Structures are given as C-alpha cells and as structure tokens.
Coordinates of C-alpha atoms in Angstrom, one line a residue:
Chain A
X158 CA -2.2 -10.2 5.5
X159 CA -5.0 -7.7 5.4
X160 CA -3.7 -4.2 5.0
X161 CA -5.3 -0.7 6.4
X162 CA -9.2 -1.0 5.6
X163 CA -11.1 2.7 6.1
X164 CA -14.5 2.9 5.6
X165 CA -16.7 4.1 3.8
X166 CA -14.7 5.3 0.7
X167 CA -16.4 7.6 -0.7
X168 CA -19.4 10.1 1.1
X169 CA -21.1 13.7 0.1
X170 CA -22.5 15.2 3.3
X171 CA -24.0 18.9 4.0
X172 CA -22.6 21.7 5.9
X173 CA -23.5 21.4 9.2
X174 CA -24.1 17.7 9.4
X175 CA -21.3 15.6 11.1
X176 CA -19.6 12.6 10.1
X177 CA -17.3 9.3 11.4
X178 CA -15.0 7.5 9.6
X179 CA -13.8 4.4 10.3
X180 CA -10.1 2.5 10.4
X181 CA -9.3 -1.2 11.3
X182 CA -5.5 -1.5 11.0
X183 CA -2.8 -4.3 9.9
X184 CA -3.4 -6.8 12.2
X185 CA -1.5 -6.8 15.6
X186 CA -0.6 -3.1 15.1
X187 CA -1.4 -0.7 18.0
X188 CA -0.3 2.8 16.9
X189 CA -3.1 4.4 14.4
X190 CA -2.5 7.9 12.7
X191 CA -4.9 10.2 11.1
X192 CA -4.2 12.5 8.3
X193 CA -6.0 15.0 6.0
X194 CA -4.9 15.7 3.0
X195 CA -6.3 18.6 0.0
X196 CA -5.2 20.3 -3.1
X197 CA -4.2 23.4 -0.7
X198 CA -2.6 22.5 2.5
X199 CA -1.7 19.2 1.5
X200 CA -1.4 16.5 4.2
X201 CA -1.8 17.3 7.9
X202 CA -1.5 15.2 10.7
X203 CA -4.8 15.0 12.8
X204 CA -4.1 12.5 15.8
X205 CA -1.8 9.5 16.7
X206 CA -3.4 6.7 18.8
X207 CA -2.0 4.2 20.5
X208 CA -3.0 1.3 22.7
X209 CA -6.6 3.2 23.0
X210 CA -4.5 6.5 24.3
X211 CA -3.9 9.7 21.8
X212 CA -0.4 10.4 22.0
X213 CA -0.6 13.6 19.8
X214 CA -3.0 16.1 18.3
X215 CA -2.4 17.8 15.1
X216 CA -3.9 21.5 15.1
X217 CA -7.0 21.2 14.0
X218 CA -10.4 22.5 15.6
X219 CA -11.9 21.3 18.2
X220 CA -14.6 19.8 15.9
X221 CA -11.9 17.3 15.1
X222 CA -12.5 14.2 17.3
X223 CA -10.8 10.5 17.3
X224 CA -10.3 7.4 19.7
X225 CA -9.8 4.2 19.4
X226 CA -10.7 0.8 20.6
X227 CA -9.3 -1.7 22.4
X228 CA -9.4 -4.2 19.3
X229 CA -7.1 -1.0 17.9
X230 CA -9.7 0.0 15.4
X231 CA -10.1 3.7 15.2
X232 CA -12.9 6.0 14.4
X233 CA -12.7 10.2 13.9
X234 CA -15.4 12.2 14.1
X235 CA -15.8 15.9 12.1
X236 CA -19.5 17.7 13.7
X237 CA -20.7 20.6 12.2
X238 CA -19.4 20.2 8.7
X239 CA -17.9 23.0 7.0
X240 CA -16.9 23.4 3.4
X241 CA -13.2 23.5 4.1
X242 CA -13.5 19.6 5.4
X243 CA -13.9 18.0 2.4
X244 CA -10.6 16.0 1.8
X245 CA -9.1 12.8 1.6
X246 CA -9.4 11.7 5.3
X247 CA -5.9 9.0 5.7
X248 CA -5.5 6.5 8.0
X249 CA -2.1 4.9 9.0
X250 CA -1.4 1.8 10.6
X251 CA 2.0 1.0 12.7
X252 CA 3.3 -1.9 14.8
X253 CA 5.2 0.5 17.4
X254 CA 4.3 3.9 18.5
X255 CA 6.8 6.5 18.0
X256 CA 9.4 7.6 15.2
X257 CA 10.7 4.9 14.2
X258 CA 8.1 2.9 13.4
X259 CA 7.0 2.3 9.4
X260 CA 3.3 3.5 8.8
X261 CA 1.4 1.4 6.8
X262 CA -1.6 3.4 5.0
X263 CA -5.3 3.1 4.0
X264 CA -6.8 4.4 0.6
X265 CA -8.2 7.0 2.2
X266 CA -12.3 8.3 3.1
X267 CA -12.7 10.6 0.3
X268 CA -15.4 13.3 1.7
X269 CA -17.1 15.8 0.4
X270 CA -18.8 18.4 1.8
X271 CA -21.8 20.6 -0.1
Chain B
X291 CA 9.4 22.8 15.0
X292 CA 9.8 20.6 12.0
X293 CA 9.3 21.7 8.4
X294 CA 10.1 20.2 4.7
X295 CA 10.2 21.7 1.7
X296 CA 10.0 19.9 -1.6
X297 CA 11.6 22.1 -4.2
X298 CA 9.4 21.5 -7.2
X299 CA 5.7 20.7 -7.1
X300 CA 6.1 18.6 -11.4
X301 CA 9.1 16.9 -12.1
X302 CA 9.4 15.7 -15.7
X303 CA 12.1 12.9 -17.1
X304 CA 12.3 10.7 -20.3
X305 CA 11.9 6.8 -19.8
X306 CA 15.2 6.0 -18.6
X307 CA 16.6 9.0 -17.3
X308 CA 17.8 9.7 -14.1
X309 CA 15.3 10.8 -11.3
X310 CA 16.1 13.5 -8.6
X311 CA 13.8 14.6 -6.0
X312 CA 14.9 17.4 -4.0
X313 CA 13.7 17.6 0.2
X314 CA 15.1 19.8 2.3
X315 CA 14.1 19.9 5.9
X316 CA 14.5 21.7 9.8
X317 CA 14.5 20.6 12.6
X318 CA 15.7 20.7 16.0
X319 CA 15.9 17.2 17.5
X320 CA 17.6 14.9 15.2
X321 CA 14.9 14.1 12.4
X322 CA 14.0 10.7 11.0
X323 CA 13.4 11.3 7.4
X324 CA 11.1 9.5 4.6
X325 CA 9.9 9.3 1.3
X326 CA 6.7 8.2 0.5
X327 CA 4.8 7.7 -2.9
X328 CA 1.0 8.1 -4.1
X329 CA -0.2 6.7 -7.0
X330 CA -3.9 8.5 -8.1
X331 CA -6.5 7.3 -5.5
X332 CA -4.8 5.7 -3.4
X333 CA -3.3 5.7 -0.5
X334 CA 0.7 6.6 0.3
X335 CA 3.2 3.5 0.5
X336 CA 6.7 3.9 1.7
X337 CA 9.8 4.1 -0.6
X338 CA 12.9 4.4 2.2
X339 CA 13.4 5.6 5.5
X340 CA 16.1 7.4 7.7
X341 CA 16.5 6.6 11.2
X342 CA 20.0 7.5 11.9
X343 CA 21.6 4.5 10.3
X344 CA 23.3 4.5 7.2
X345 CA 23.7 8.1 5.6
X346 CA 22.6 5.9 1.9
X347 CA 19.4 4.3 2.1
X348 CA 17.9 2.1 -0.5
X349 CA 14.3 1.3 -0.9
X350 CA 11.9 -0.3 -2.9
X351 CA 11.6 0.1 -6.8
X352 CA 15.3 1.1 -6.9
X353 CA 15.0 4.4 -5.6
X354 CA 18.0 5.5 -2.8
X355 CA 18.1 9.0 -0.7
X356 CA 21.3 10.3 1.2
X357 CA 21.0 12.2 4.3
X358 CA 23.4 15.4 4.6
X359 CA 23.4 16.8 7.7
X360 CA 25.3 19.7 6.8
X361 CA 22.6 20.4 3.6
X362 CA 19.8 19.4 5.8
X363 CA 19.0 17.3 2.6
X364 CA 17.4 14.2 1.7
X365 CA 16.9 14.0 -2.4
X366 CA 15.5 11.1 -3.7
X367 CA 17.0 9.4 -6.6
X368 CA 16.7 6.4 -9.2
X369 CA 19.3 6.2 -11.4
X370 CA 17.0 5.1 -14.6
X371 CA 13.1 6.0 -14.9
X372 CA 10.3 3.2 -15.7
X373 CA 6.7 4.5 -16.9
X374 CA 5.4 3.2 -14.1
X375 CA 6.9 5.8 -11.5
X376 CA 4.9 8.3 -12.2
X377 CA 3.2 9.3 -9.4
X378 CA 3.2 12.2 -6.4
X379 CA 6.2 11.8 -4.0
X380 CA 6.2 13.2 -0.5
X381 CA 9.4 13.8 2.1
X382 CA 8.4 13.7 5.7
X383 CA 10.1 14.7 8.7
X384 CA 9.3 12.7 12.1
X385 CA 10.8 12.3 15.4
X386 CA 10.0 14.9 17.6
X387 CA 8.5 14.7 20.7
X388 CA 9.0 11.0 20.1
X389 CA 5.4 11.0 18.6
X390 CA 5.0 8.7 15.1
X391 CA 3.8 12.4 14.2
X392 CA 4.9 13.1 10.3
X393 CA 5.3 16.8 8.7
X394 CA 4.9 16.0 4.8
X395 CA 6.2 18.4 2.2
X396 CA 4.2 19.4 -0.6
X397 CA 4.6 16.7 -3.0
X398 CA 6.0 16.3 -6.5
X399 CA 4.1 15.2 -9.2
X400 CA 6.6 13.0 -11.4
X401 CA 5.7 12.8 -14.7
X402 CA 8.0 9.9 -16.8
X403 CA 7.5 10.9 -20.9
X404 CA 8.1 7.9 -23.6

C-alpha cells in the first residue's frame, strides 16, 4: 500500500512569487492535514480537509490557501512569498476525520524561499 | 486551548539505557495524546496513542507512555536504548473541537551514545 506521496520535494522560489504543493494520500483515506514545520516555531497545523470540506484552519495568513479534491488529493497554495515561508511543508493522511483517527504522514515539500 | 510542553529540546543515553521523554500538556476537553517520531528528512511516523483507553500504552519499537491525569503527563519510555532511536520525538495534544487538529510540542532530539 502506497503511503502519503507530496510533491515536488524539494523547490527554491523568490519572495513574492507563489507556490502549490501537492498531496495524494493512503489510499481510501478522506481526512488530509497540513502542517508547517521550521527550526523556530516548530510544527503548526495549517488546515484539515475532509471529504473535499476544510474542517479547520490553523492561524496562519490569509495567503495560506488549501482544498481538496474529490479523488481526496489535496493541494495548498502560499502567494506572495515571504522569507518567513520557507519550511518543511507536511502533509498527513487519515482514514476518519476527527481525533481519533491515526495520521499517516508524507516526507514533507521542503521550500525555500530567497 | 491546547498546549504541550516537551521538557528538554537533546536527550542523551548510553546504548542500553533506559529512555524517558517527558510531555506535559493542557487542555480543557479531555485530550487524546501522541507521540510521534522523525528521523532526518523525513516525515513523522507514530510511536503510541491515547484515546481514553488504557492509562499504559504500548507502541511500536518497544516504547510505552502512561497518561496521568492528575500530572497532566504523558512521558515516553523504552526501558533499553538501540542506536537506532535516535531521532526527534514530538508529543501532541488533539481532540478539541473534535477536529483531527494536532498541537505538537517542541521536540526532543534523542541522541543514543555507544
């Protein structure tokens, strides 16, 4: 079984350019979750999706996008690129929304931003 | 709110020694509580969960946690260290709103010497 597959891995981008990373999850899961992680603030939670709904929205600017599609794969989106976005962009993958369910995760969109 | 603190960011134990991991958390709905491990560059896979069951959890590679309520704890523990747990660990606190929304602690580096 396939596990959490985010692409691309690695990427350098500008300030000011945007960008859009890509998740396809475990198979017949529906819930996907975003996280950012750095050196600094560690890892924050960026958005839940599930079923093609967001169910919940870390605290992050505006700039911050997500959705997902009805195949489950997911896709977020940071626009006008600042320094401060480069991180290690995490993707999770469950079968159930909510708590209880175990989060499977990607290796991560590394991204760096000059 | 939810929040975990790690106490600790570098943990360092001989080959064989025991391993403790100290997590303490808040929260005001009653928390579901997990440890997760990162090895470099890649992405985080679960050790053991809480979900209100058993106070003693076990999970993979020999590691256990126990959940005390009154303590608001959840150390992690392996009662002999291998080589190849060294890594970053990370508590997380879930459960409210009934989101799959995770707070992560800081980490802990674990470094296992010869």
């Amino acid at each position: 079984k396939a596990g959490v597959t985010q692409t691309p891995r690695y990427l350098i981008k500008t300030r000011g350019q945007q960008v859009t990373l890509s998740c396809s999850p475990i198979s017949g899961h529906r819930s996907v979750s975003w996280y950012q992680q750095t050196p600094g603030q560690g890892l924050q939670f960026l958005f839940e999706y599930f079923s093609e709904t967001q169910r919940n929205k870390g605290n992050f600017p505006g700039r911050f996008s997500g959705r997902q599609f009805s195949n489950s794969r997911s896709e977020m989106n940071v626009s006008t690129l600042e320094l401060g976005d480069s991180a290690l962009y995490l993707c999770a993958s469950s079968a159930r929304a909510g708590p209880t369910g175990e989060l499977f995760f990607g290796e991560g969109s590394r991204l760096t931003v000059l | 709110a939810q929040s975990v603190t790690q106490l600790g960011s570098h943990v360092s134990v001989s080959e064989g020694a025991l391993v403790l991991l100290r997590c303490n958390y808040s929260s005001s709905v009653p928390p579901y509580l997990f440890w997760y491990v990162q090895y470099p560059n890649q992405g985080l896979q679960l050790l053991l969960k809480y979900t209100s069951a058993a106070t003693l959890v076990k999970g993979i590679n020999g590691f256990e946690a126990e959940f005390k309520k009154s303590e608001t704890s959840f150390h992690l523990t392996k009662p002999s260290a291998h080589m190849s747990d060294a890594a970053e660990y990370f508590c997380a606190v879930g459960g409210e709103g009934n989101t799959g929304k995770l707070i992560f602690g800081q980490g802990t580096t674990l470094q296992v010497k010869p």
